[in-house]
Coordinates of C-alpha atoms and ligand atoms in Angstrom, one line a residue:
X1 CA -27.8 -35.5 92.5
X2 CA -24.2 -36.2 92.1
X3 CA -23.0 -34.7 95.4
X4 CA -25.8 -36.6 97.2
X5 CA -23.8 -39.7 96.0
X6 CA -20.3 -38.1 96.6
X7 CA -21.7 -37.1 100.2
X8 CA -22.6 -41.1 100.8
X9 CA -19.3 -42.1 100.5
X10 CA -19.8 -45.1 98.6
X11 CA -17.7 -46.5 95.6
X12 CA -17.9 -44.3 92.5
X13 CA -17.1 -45.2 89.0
X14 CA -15.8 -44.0 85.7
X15 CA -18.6 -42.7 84.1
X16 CA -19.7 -40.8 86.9
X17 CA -15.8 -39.2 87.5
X18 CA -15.9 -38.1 83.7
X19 CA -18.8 -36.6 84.3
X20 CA -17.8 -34.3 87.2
X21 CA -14.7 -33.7 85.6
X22 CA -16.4 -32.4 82.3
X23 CA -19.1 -30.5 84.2
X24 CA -18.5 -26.9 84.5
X25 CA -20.9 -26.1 86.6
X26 CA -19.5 -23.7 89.0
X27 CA -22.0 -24.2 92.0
X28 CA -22.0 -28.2 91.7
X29 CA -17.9 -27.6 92.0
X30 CA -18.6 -24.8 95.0
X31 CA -20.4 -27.8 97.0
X32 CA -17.7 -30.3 96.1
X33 CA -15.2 -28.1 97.6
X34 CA -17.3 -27.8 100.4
X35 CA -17.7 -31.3 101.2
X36 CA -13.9 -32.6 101.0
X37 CA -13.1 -29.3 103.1
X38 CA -15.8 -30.8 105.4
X39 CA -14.7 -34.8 105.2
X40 CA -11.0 -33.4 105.9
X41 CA -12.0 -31.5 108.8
X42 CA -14.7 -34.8 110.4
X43 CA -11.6 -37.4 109.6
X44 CA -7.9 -35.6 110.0
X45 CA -9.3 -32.7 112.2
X46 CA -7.9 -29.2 112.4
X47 CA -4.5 -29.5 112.5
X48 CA -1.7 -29.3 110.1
X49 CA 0.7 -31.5 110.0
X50 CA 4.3 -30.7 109.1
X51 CA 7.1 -32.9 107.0
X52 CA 10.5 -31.7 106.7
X53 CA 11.8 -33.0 103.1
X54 CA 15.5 -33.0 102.6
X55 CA 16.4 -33.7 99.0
X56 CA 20.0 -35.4 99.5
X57 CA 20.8 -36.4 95.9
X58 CA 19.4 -35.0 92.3
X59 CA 21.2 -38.1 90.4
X60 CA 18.9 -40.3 88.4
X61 CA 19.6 -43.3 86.6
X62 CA 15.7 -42.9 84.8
X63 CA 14.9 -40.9 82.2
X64 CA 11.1 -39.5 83.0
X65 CA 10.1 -37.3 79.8
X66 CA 8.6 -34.6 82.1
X67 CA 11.4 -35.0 85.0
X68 CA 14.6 -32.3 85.3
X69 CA 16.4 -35.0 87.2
X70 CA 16.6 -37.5 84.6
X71 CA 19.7 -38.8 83.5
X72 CA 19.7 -37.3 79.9
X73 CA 19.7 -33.6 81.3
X74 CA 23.4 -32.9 81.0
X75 CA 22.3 -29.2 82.3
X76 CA 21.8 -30.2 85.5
X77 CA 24.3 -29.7 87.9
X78 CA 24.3 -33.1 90.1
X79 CA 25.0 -33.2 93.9
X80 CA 24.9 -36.0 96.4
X81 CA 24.8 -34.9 100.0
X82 CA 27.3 -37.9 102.4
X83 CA 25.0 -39.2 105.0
X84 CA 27.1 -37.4 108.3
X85 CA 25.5 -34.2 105.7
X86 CA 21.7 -35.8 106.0
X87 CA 21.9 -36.6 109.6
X88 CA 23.2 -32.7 110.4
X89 CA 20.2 -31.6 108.3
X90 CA 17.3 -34.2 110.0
X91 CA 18.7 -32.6 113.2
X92 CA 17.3 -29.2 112.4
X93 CA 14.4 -30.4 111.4
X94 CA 13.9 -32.5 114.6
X95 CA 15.0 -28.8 116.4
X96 CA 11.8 -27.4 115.2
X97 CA 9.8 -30.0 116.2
X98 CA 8.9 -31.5 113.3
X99 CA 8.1 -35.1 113.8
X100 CA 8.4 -36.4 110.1
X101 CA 11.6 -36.2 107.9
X102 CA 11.1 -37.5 104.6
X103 CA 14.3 -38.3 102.3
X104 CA 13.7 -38.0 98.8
X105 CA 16.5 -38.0 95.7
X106 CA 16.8 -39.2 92.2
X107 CA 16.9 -43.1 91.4
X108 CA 21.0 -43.1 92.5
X109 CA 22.7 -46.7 93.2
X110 CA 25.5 -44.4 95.3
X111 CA 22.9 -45.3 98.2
X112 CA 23.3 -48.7 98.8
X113 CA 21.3 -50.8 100.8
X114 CA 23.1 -50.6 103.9
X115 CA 23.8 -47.1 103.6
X116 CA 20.2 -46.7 103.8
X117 CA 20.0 -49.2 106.3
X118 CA 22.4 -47.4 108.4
X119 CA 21.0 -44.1 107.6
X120 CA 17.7 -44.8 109.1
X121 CA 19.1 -46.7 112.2
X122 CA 21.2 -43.5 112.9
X123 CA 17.9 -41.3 112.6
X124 CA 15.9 -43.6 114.5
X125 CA 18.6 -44.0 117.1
X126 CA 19.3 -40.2 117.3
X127 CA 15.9 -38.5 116.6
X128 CA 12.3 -38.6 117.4
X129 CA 10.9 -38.2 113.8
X130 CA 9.1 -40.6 111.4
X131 CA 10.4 -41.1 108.5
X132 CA 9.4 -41.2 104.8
X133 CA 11.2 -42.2 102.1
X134 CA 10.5 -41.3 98.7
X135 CA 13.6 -43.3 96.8
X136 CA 11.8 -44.8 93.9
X137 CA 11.5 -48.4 92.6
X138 CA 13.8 -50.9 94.2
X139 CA 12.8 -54.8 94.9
X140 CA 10.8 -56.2 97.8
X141 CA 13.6 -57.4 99.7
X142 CA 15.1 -54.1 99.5
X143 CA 11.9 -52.4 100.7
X144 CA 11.5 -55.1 103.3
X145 CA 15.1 -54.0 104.3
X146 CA 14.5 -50.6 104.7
X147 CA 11.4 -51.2 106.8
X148 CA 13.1 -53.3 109.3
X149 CA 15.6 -50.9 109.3
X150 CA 12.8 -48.7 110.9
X151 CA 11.5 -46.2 108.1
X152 CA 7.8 -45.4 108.6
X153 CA 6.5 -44.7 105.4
X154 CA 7.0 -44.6 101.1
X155 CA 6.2 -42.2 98.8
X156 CA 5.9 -43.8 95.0
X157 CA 3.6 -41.7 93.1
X158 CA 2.0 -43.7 90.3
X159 CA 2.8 -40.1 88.4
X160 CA -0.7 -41.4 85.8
X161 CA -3.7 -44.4 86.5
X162 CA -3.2 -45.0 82.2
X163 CA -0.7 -47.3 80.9
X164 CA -0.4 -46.5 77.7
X165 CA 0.2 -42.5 79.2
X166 CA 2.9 -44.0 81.8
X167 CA 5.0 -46.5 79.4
X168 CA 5.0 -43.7 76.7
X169 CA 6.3 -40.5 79.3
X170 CA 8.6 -43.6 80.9
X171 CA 10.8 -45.1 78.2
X172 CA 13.1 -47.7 80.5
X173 CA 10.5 -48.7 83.1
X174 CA 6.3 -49.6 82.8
X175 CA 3.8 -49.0 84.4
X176 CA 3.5 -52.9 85.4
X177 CA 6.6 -52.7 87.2
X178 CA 5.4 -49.8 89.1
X179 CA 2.3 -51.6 89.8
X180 CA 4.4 -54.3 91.6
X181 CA 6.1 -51.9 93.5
X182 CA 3.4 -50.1 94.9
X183 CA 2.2 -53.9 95.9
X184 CA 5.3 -54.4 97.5
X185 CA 5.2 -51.4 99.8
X186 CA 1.7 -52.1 100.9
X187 CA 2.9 -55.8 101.5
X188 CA 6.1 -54.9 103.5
X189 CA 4.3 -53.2 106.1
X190 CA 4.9 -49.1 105.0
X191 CA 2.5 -46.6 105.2
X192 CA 1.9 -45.6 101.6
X193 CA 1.5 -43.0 99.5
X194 CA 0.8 -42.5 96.0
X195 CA -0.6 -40.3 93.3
X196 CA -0.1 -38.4 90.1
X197 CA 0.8 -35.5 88.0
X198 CA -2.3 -33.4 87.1
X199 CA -2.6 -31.8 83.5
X200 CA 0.2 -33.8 81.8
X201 CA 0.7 -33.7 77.9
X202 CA -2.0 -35.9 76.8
X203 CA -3.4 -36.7 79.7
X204 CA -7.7 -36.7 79.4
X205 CA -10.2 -36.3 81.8
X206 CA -10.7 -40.2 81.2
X207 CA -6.8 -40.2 82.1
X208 CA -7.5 -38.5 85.5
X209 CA -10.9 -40.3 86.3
X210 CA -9.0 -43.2 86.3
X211 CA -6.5 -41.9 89.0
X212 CA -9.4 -40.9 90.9
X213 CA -10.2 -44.8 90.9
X214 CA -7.2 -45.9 91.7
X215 CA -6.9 -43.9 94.5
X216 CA -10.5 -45.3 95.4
X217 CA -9.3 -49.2 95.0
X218 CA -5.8 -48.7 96.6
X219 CA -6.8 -46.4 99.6
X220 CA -3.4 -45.0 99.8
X221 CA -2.1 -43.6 103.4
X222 CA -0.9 -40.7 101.9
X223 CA -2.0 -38.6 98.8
X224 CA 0.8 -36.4 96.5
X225 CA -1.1 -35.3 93.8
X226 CA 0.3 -31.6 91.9
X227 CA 0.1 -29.7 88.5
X228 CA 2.6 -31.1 85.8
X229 CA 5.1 -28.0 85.2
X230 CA 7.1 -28.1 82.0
X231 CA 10.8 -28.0 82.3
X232 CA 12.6 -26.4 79.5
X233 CA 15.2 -29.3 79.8
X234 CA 13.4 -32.1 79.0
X235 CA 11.1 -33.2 76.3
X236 CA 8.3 -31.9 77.6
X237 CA 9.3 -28.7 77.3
X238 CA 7.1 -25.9 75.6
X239 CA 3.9 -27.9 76.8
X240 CA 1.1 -26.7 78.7
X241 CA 1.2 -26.8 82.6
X242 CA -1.6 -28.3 84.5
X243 CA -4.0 -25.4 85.8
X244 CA -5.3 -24.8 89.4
X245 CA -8.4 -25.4 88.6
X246 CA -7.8 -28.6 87.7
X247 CA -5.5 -29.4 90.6
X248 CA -8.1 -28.5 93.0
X249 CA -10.9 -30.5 91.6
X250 CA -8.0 -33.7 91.4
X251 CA -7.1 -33.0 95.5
X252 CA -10.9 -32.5 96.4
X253 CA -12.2 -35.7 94.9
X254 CA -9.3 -37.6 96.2
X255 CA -10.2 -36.4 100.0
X256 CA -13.8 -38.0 98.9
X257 CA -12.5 -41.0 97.7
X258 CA -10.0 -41.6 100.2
X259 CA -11.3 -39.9 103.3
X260 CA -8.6 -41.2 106.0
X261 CA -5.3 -40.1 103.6
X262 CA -2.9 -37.7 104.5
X263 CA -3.1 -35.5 101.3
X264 CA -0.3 -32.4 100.9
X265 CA -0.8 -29.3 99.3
X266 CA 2.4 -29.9 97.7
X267 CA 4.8 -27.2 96.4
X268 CA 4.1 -27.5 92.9
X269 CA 0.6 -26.5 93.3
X270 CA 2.0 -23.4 95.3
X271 CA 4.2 -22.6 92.4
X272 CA 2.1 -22.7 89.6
X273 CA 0.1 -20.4 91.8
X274 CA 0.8 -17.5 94.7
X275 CA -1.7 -18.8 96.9
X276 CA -2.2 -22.7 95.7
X277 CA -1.5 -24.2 98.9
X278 CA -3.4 -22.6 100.9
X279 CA -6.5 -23.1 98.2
X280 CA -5.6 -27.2 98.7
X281 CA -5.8 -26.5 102.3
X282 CA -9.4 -25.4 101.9
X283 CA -9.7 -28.3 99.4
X284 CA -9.1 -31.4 101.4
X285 CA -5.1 -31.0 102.0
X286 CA -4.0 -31.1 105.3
X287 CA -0.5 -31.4 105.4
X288 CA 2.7 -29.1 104.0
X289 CA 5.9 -30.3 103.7
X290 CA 8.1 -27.5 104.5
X291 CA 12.1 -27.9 102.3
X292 CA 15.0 -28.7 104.5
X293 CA 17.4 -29.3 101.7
X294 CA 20.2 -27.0 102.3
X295 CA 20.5 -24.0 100.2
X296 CA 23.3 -24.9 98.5
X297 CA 21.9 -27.9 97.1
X298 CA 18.2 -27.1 97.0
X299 CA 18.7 -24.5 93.7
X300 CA 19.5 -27.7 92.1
X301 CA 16.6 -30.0 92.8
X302 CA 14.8 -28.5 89.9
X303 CA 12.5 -31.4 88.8
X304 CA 10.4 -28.3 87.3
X305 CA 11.1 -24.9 87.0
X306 CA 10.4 -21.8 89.3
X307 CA 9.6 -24.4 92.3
X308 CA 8.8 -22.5 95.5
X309 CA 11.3 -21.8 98.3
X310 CA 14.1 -22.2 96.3
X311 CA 15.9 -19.1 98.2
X312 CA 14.6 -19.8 101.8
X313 CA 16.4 -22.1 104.1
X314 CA 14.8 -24.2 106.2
X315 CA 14.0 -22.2 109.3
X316 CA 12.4 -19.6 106.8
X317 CA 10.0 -22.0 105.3
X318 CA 9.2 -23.5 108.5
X319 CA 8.3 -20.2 110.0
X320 CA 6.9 -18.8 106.9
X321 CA 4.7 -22.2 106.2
X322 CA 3.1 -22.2 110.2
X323 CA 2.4 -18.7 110.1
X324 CA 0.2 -19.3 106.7
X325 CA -1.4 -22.2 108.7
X326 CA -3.0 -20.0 111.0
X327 CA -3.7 -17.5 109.1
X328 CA -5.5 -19.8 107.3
X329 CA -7.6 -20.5 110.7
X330 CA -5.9 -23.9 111.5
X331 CA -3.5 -25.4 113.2
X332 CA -0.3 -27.4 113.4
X333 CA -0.4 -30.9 114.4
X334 CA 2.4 -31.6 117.1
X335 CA 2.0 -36.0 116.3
X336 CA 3.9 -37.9 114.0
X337 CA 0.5 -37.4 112.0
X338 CA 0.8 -41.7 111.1
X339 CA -1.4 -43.0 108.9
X340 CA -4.8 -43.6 110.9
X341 CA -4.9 -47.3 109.9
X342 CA -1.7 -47.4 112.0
X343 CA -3.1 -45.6 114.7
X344 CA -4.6 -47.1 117.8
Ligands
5AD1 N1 6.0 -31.1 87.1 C1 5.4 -31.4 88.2 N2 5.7 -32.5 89.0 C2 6.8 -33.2 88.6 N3 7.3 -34.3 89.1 C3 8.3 -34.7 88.4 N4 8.5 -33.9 87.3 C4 7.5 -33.0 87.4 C5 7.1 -31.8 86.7 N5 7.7 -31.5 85.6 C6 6.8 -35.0 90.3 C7 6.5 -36.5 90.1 C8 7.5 -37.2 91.1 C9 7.6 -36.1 92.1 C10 8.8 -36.3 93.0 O1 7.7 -34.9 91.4 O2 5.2 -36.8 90.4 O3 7.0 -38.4 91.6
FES2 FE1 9.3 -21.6 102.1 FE2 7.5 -19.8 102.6 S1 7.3 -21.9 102.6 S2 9.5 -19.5 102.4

């Protein structure tokens, strides 16, 4: 019986993924859910834990088909926050409590090295938070800079396991490159994450078997897997979003493959639907990454459209997002929540 093998834990393969992911057999699903609600629970425990995510620039030198940011979008209103700006905004996340801040922005040379550098030493210095960066490609050296610097962690989604899907949504980079760069991270000492769009234009149930494998083989630290969301502004627009169905199957299997990540249920699967984050709570996810960006900025982050939270400021969200935690019968985690191979 496949869930037998899925409840074993050991190494699955592609067959077997296509399989599952073909299968619409509602009860085999029901006890698939069950179980990465189950491994989540045995390996990461109860709590919640909490990352507040300031988006300080929406300036991209790349040109991702299925990305708002990218640099061809001359509808997008551009910002850049100045890093006093960042520091003022990590400080009310740290005011809440929050033990993780995690800077993301376009691909946008502005940053240079040792404004990064100096960035995170003022952070570190300042506040007790981890931090996460999720900056994009850059060269080992640079990623061995920013670690030393003292940044905790890297978010560089793979965004598809398929080459031929990731060169051909990715005209001025490859997929081997991002390969590299995923290598690099691991090699430089970061707590990883990675992980990919689900439903994207083209994308088969081979596609997303593979990223289920990938996962499997790279054992990632940390897991950010949502729906694909079409954005009128790019060329993807007019195609079909990813569904919550198949969101929830993606997270659930990825709990089973990789049962010590930290996996969030990310925003975009709570904007394609009303209650989609707490569904990948109950799915495997167990961690929500509450926006810090501040209002005047964060209605122009808009990497798809109709993205939650767009209107709350950060003090909302935070509030909002612990009171759905419990209501959801769980709790928050008050740790840095650090990858568990990093913990002793
Ligand atoms: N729909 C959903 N997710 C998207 N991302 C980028 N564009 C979209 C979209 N249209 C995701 C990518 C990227 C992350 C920051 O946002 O996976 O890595
Ligand atoms: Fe942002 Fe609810 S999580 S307002």
């Amino acid at each position: 019986m496949a869930i037998d093998i899925l409840k074993k834990g050991k190494q699955i393969d592609k067959t077997f993924v296509v399989d599952l992911l073909e299968s619409a057999d509602k009860s085999l699903w029901d006890d698939i859910f069950s179980l990465a609600d189950f491994i989540r629970e045995q390996y990461m425990g109860n709590a919640v834990h909490l990352r507040g995510i300031i988006e300080f620039s929406n300036i991209c030198k790349r040109s991702c088909n299925y990305c708002g940011l990218q640099k061809q979008n001359k509808q997008q209103h551009r910002y850049r926050m100045m890093p006093e700006e960042i520091l003022k905004c990590v400080s009310s996340v740290a005011e809440l409590g929050i033990k993780t801040v995690v800077l993301q922005s376009g691909e946008d040379d502005f940053y240079t090295l040792d404004i990064l550098v100096d960035l995170i030493k003022q952070i570190k210095k300042n506040y007790d938070v981890a931090i996460t960066l999720s900056i994009g490609e850059k060269t080992k050296q640079e990623y061995r800079a920013l670690h030393d610097a003292g940044a905790d962690r890297y978010l560089l989604r793979h965004e598809t396991a398929s080459p031929e899907l990731y060169n051909k949504l990715h005209p001025d980079s490859c997929f081997e490159d991002r390969l590299k760069c995923i290598k690099y991270l691991f090699e430089t000492g970061f707590q990883v994450g990675i992980g990919s769009m689900i439903g994207l234009p083209g994308q088969t149930n081979s596609n997303m078997a593979d990223d289920i494998l990938f996962l499997q083989k790279f054992q990632p630290d940390m897991i950010g897997t949502g729906p694909f969301i079409p954005n009128g502004q790019t060329q993807l627009k007019g195609t079909e979003a990813g569904t919550i169905e198949q969101t929830l199957k993606i997270t659930a299997l990825a709990r089973i493959v990789c049962r010590k990540a930290h996996i969030p249920a990310t925003t975009a699967t709570g904007t394609i639907d009303k209650f989609g984050r707490e569904k990948a709570l109950h799915v495997g996810a167990n961690v929500i990454m509450p926006n810090f960006t501040p209002q005047k900025y964060r209605v122009h982050y808009t990497i798809y459209p109709n993205k939650r939270c767009i209107t709350e400021d950060g003090h909302k969200c935070n509030t909002c997002i612990r009171a759905m935690i419990i209501n959801e019968g769980r709790t928050i985690a008050s740790d840095y929540g650090h990858a568990l191979r990093f913990q002793k």
